[in-house]
CSV table of C-alpha atoms and ligand atoms in Angstrom, one decimal:
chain,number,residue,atom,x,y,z
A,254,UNK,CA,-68.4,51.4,38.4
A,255,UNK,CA,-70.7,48.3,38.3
A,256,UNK,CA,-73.8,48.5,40.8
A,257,UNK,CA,-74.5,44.7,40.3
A,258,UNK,CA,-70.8,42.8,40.5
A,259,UNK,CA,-70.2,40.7,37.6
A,260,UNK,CA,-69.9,37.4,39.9
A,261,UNK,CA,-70.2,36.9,43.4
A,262,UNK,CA,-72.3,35.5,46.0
A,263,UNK,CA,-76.5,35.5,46.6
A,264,UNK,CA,-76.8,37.6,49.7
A,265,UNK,CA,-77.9,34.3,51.3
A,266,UNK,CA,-74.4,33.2,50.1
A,267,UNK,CA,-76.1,30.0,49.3
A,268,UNK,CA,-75.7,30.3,44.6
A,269,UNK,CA,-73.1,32.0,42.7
A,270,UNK,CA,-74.6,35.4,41.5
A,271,UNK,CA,-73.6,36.9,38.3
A,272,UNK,CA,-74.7,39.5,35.9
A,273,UNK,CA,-75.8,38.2,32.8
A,274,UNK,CA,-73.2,39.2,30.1
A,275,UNK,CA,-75.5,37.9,26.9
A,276,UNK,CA,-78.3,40.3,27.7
A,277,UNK,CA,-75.9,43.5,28.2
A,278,UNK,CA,-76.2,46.6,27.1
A,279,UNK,CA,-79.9,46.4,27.2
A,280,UNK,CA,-81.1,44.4,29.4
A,281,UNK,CA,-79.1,43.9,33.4
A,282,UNK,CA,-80.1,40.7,35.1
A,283,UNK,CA,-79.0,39.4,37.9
A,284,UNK,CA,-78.9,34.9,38.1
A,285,UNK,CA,-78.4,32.8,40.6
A,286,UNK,CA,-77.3,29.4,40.2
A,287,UNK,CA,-76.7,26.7,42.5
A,288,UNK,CA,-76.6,23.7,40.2
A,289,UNK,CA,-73.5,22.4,38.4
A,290,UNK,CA,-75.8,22.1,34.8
A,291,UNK,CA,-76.2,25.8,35.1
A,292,UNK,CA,-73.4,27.2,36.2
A,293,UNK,CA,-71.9,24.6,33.2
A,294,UNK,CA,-74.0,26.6,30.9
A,295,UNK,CA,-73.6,30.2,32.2
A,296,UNK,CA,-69.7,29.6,31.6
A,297,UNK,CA,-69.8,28.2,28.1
A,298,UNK,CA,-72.4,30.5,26.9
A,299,UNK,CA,-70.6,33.9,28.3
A,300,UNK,CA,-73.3,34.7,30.6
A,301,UNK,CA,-70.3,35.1,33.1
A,302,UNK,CA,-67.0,35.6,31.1
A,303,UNK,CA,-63.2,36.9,31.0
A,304,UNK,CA,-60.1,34.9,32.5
A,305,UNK,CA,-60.8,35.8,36.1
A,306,UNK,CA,-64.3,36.2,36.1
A,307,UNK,CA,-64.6,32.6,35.0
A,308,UNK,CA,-61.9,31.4,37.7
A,309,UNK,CA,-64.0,33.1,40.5
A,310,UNK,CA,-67.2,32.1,39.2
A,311,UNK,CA,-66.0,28.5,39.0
A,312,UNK,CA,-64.7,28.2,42.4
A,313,UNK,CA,-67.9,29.8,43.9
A,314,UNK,CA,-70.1,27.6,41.5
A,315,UNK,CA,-68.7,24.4,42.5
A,316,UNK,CA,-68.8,25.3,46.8
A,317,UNK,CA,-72.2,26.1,46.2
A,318,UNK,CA,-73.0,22.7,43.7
A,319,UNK,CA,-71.6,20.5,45.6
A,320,UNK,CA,-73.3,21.8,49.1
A,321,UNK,CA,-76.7,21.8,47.1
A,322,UNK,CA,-76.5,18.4,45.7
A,323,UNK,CA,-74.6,17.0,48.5
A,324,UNK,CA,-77.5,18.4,50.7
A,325,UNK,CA,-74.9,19.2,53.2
A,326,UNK,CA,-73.2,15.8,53.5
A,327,UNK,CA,-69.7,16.1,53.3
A,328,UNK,CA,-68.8,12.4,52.1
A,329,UNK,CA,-71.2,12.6,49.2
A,330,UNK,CA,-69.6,15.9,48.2
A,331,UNK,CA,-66.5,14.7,48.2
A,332,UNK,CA,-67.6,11.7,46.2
A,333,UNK,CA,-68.7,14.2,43.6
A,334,UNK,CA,-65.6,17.0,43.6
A,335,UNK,CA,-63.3,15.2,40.9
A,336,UNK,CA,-66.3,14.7,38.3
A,337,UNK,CA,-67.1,18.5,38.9
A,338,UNK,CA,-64.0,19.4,38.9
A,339,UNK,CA,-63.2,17.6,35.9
A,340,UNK,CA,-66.7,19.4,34.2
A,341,UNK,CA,-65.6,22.9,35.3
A,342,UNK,CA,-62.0,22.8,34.0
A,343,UNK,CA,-63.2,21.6,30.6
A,344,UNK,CA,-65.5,24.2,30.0
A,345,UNK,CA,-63.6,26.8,28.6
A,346,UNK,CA,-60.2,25.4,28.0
A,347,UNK,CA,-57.7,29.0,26.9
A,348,UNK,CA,-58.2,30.6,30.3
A,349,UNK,CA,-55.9,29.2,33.0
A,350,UNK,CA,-58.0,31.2,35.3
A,351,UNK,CA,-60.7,28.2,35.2
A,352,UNK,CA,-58.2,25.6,36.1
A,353,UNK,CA,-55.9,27.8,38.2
A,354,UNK,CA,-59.0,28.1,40.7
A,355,UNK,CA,-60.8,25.2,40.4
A,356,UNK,CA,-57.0,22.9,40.9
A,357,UNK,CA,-56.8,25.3,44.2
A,358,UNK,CA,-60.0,24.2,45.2
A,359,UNK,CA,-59.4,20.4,45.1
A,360,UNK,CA,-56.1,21.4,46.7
A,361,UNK,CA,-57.9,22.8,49.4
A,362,UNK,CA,-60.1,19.5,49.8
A,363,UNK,CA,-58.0,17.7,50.3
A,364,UNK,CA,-56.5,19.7,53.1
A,365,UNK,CA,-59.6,19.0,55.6
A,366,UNK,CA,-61.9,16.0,57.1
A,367,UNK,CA,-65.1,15.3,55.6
A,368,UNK,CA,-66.7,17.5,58.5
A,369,UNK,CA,-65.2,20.4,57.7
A,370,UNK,CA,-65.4,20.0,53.8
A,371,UNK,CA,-68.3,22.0,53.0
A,372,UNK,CA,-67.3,24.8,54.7
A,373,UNK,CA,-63.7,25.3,54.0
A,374,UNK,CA,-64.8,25.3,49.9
A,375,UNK,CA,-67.1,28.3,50.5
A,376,UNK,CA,-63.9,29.9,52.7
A,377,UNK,CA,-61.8,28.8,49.9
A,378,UNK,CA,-64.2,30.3,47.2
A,379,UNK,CA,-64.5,33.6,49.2
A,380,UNK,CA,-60.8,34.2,49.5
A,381,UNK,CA,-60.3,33.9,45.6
A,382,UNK,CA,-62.6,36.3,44.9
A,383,UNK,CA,-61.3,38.9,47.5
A,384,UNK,CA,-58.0,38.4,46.2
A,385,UNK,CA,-59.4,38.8,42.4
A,386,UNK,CA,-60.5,42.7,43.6
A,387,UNK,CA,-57.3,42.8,45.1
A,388,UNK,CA,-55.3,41.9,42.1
A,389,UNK,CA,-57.7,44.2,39.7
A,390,UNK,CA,-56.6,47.3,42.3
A,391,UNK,CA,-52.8,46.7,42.3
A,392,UNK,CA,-52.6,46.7,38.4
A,393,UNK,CA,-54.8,50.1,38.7
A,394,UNK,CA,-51.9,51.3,40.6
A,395,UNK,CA,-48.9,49.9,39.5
A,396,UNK,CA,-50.7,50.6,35.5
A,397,UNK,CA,-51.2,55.0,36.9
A,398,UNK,CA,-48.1,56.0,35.2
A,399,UNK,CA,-49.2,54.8,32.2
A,400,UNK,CA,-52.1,56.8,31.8
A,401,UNK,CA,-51.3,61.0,32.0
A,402,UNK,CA,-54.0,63.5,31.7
A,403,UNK,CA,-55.7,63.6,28.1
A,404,UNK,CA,-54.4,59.8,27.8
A,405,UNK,CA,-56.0,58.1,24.6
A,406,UNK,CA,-56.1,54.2,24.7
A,407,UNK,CA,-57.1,51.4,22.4
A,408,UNK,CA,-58.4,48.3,23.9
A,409,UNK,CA,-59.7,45.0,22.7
A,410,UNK,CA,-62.9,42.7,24.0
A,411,UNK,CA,-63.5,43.3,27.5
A,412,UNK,CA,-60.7,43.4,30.3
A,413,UNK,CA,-63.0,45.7,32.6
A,414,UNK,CA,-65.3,45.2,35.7
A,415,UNK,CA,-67.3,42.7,33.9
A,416,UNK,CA,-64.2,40.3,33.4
A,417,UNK,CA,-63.5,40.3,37.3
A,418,UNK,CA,-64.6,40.1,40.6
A,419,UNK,CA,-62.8,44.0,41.0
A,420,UNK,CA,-61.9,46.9,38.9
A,421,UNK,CA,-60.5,44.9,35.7
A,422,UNK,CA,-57.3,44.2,34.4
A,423,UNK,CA,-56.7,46.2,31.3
A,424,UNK,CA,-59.3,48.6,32.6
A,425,UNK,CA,-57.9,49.2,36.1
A,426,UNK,CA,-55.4,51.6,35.4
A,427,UNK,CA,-58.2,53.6,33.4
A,428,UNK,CA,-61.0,53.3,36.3
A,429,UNK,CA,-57.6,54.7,39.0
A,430,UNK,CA,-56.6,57.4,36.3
A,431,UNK,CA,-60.4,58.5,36.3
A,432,UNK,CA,-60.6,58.3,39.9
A,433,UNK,CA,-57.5,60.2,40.2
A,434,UNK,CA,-59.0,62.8,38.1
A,435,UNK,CA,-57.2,62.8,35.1
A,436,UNK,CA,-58.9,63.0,31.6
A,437,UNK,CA,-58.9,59.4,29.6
A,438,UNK,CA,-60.4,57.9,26.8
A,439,UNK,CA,-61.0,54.6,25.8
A,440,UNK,CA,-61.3,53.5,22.1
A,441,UNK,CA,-62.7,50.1,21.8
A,442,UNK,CA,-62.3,47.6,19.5
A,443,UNK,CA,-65.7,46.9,19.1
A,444,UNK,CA,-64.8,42.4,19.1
A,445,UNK,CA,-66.6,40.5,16.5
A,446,UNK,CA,-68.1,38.3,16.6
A,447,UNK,CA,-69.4,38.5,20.5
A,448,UNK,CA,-68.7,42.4,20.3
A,449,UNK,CA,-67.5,42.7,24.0
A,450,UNK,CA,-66.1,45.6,23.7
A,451,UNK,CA,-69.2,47.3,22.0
A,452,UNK,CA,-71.5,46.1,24.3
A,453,UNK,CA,-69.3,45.6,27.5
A,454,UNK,CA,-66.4,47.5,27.7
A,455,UNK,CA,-68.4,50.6,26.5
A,456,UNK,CA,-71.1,50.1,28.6
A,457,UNK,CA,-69.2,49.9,32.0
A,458,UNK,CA,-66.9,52.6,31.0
A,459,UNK,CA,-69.8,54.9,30.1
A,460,UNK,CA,-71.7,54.3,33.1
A,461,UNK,CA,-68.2,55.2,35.4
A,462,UNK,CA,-68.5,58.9,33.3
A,463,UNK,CA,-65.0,57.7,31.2
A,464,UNK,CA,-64.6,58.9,27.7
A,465,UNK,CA,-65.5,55.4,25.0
A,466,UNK,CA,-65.5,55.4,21.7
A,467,UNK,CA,-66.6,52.2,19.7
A,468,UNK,CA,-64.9,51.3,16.8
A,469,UNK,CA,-65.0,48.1,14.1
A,470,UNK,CA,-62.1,45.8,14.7
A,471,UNK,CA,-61.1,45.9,10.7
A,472,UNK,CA,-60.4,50.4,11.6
A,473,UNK,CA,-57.9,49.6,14.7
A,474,UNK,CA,-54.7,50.0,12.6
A,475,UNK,CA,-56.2,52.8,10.4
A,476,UNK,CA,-57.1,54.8,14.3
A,477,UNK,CA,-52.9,53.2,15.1
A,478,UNK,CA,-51.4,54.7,11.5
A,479,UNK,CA,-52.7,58.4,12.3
A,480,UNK,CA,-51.2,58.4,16.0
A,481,UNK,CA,-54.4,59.2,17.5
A,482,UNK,CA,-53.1,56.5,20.2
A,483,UNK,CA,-51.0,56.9,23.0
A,484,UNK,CA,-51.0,53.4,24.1
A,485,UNK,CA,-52.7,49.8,23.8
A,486,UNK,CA,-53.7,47.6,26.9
A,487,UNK,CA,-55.1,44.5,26.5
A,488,UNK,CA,-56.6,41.6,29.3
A,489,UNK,CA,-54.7,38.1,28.7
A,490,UNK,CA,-56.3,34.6,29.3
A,491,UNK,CA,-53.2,32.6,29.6
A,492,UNK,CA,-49.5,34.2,29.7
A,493,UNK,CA,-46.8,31.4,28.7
A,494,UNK,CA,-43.8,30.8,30.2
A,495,UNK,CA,-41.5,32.5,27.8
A,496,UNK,CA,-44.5,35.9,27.4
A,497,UNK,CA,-46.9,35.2,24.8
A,498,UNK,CA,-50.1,35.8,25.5
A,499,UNK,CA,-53.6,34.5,24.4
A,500,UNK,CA,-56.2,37.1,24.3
A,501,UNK,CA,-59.5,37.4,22.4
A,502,UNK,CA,-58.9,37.0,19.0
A,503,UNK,CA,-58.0,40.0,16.9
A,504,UNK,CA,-55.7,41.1,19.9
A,505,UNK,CA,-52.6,39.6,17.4
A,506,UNK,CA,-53.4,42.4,14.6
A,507,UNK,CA,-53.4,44.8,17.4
A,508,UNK,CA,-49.9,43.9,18.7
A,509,UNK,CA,-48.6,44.1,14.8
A,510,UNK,CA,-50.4,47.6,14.1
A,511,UNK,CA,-49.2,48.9,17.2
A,512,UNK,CA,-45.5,47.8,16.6
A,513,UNK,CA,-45.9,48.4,13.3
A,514,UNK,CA,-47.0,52.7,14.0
A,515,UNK,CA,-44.2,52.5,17.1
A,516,UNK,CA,-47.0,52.6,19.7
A,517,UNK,CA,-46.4,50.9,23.1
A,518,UNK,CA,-48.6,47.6,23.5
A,519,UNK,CA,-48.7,46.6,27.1
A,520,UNK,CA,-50.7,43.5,28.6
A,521,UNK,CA,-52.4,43.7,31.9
A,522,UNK,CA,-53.3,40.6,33.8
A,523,UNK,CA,-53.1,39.3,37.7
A,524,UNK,CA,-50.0,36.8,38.3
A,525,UNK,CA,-52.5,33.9,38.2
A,526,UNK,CA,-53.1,34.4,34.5
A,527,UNK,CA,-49.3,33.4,34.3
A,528,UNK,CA,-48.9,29.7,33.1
A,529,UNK,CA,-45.4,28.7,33.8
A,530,UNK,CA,-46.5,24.7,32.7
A,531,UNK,CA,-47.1,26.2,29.3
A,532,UNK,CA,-43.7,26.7,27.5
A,533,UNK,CA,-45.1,29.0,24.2
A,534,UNK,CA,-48.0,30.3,22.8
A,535,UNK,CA,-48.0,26.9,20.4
A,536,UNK,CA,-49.0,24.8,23.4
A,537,UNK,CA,-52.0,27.1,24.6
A,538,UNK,CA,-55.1,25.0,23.7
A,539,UNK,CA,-56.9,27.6,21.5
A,540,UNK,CA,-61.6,27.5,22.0
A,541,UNK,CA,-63.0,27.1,18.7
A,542,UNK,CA,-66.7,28.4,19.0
A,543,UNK,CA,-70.0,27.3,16.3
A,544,UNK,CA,-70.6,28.9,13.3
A,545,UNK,CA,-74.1,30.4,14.6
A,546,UNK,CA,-71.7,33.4,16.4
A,547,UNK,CA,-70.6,34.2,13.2
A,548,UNK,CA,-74.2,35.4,12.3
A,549,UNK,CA,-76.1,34.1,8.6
A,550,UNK,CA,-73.7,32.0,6.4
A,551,UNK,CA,-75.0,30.4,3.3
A,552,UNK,CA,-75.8,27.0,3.5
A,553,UNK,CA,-72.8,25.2,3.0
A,554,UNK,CA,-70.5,27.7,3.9
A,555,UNK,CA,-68.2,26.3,6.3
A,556,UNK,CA,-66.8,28.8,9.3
A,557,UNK,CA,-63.4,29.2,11.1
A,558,UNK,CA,-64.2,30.6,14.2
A,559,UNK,CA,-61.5,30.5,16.9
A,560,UNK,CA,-62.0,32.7,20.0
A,561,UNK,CA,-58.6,33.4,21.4
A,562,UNK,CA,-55.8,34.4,19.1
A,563,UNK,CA,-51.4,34.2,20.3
A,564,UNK,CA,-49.6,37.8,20.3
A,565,UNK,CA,-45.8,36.9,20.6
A,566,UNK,CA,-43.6,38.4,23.2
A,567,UNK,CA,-41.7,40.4,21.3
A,568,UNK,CA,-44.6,42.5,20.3
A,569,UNK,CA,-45.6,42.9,24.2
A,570,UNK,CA,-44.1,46.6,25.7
A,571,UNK,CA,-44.5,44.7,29.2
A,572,UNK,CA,-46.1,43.4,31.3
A,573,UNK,CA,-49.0,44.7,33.6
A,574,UNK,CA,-49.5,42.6,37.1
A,575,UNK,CA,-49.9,43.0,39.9
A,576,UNK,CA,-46.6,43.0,41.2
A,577,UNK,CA,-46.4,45.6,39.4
A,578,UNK,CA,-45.1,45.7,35.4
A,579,UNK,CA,-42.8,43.3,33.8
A,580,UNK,CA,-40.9,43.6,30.8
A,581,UNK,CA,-38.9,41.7,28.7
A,582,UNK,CA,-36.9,40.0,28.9
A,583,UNK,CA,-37.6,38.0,32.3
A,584,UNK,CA,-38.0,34.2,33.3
A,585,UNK,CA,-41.3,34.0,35.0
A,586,UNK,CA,-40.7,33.1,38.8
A,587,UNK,CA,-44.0,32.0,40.6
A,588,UNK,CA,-45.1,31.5,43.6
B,251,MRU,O1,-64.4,35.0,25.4
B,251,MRU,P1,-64.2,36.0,26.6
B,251,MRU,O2,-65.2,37.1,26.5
B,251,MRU,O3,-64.2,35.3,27.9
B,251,MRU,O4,-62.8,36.6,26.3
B,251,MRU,C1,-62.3,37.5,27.3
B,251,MRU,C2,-60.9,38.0,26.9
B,251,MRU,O5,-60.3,37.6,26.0
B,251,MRU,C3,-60.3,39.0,27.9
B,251,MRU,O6,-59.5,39.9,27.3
B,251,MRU,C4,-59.5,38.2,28.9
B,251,MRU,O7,-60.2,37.1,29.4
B,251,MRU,C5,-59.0,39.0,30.0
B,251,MRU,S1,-60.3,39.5,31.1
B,251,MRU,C6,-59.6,40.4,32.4
């Protein structure tokens, strides 16, 4: 597992810590941030990334901007909550992680005097991250009978430690299998044009001792067509109402290839990555990203470079939360 959380607090609890994703596999370094420009930045540019990483990171990020530039005062920082609020939640628009946390927090606000303001954010903040690990360990258990001895399973991007404050979503029931001591491997789509599963997914599995094999994104249904695959689990950054899912793009080829070779195609993701204000995947605002990520184009040459793709529900096997696995079909009841 991760020595260095992917997002969390300094030890002075006074920035939001994370583990800078652009730099991994080769380099690990730890930033702390304390200013909203930053912690903007770090979001938008995937230093800290994945649905609940970003929700944890953004409710952390703004207790700890609005306490610095505040300096303390809790009128003045509640002067400033909507604006970076407002910032936060449009930073990365397809995870409902980022808005599901950041709403809370306002929520929370506006619960409490101005005295008490300060603190109750950073209590706030603290309790969504500890329920984030929690979450990532109840889909590792409720996901264990999916995963036998000798398992073999296809992933795609980066649904592991690194996307969480905990264990992972898609990942979880691979890190309990292991820890249970059963034989897995992981074959990971290696996620153009980012390539978080080639640089994250198989360098957090490797490090935990778990089997993780790379492989291009265009050779997924060719490894799906020989049955070389028991099943597929996937993360989710925004589950609709009626059960489709956005995920990184690419993840919709998966879901066909899988259903396509009869091979089960399960979604993993904690109940707050359930969006029951969303009817279908047509109303998810999909992130378009630049060009530059697609690497050298000729001049001219324009690029269509969208970062989350839909998988309908009728591809999904079920669904993997952490009240435990879904299938369809259901009518979503939140709480
Ligand atoms: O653009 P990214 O790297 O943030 O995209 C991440 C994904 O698509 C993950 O699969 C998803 O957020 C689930 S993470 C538990």
């Amino acid at each position: 597992m991760l020595t260095i959380p992917a997002v969390g607090w300094s030890p002075d609890t006074r920035a939001l810590r994370i583990l800078d994703q652009r730099l991994l596999p080769t380099q690990e370094v730890v930033r702390d941030l304390q200013r909203l420009p930053e912690i903007l930045d770090a979001i938008r540019t995937l230093a800290v990334r994945g649905a609940p990483a970003i929700g944890v990171a953004a409710a952390i990020g703004l207790a700890v901007a609005l306490e610095q530039e505040s300096d303390g005062a809790g009128d003045i920082a509640r002067r400033l909550l909507p604006d970076y609020a407002a910032h936060l939640i449009a930073a990365r628009p397809t995870a409902v992680n980022l808005a599901w946390a950041v709403e809370r927090m306002v929520r929370c606000a506006a619960l409490v005097t101005d005295d008490a303001l300060l603190d109750r954010l950073r209590v706030e903040a603290e309790v969504i991250r500890q329920e984030d690990v929690a979450m990532c360990s109840a889909i590792g258990r409720h996901g264990l009978s999916l995963i036998p001895d000798g398992a073999r399973v296809l992933t795609h991007c980066n649904a592991g430690a690194l996307a969480t404050a905990g264990i992972g979503t898609a990942l979880a029931p691979v890190y309990t299998a292991h820890a249970a001591g059963r034989l897995v491997t992981v074959y990971a789509d290696e996620t153009r044009p980012l390539r978080q599963g080639a640089r994250l997914t198989a360098w957090e599995l490797s490090r935990a001792g778990i089997n993780v094999t790379v492989l291009p994104d265009g050779a997924a249904a060719s490894l799906l067509a020989l049955q070389q695959i028991d099943l597929v689990i996937v993360g989710a950054d925004r589950i609709t109402a009626n059960g489709d899912v956005a995920n990184k793009v690419g993840t919709y080829g998966v879901a066909l290839a899988a259903k396509a070779h009869g091979i089960p195609f399960y979604v993993a993701a904690p109940w707050s990555t359930i969006d029951p204000a969303t009817p279908t995947g047509r109303d998810i605002i999909i992130e378009y990203r630049d060009r530059d990520e697609l690497g050298e184009l000729p001049p001219g040459v324009s690029a269509w470079n969208p970062a989350f793709d839909v998988t309908p529900r009728h591809l999904v096997t079920a669904y993997l939360t952490d009240r435990g696995l879904v299938s369809p079909p259901f009518t979503l009841s939140v709480s």
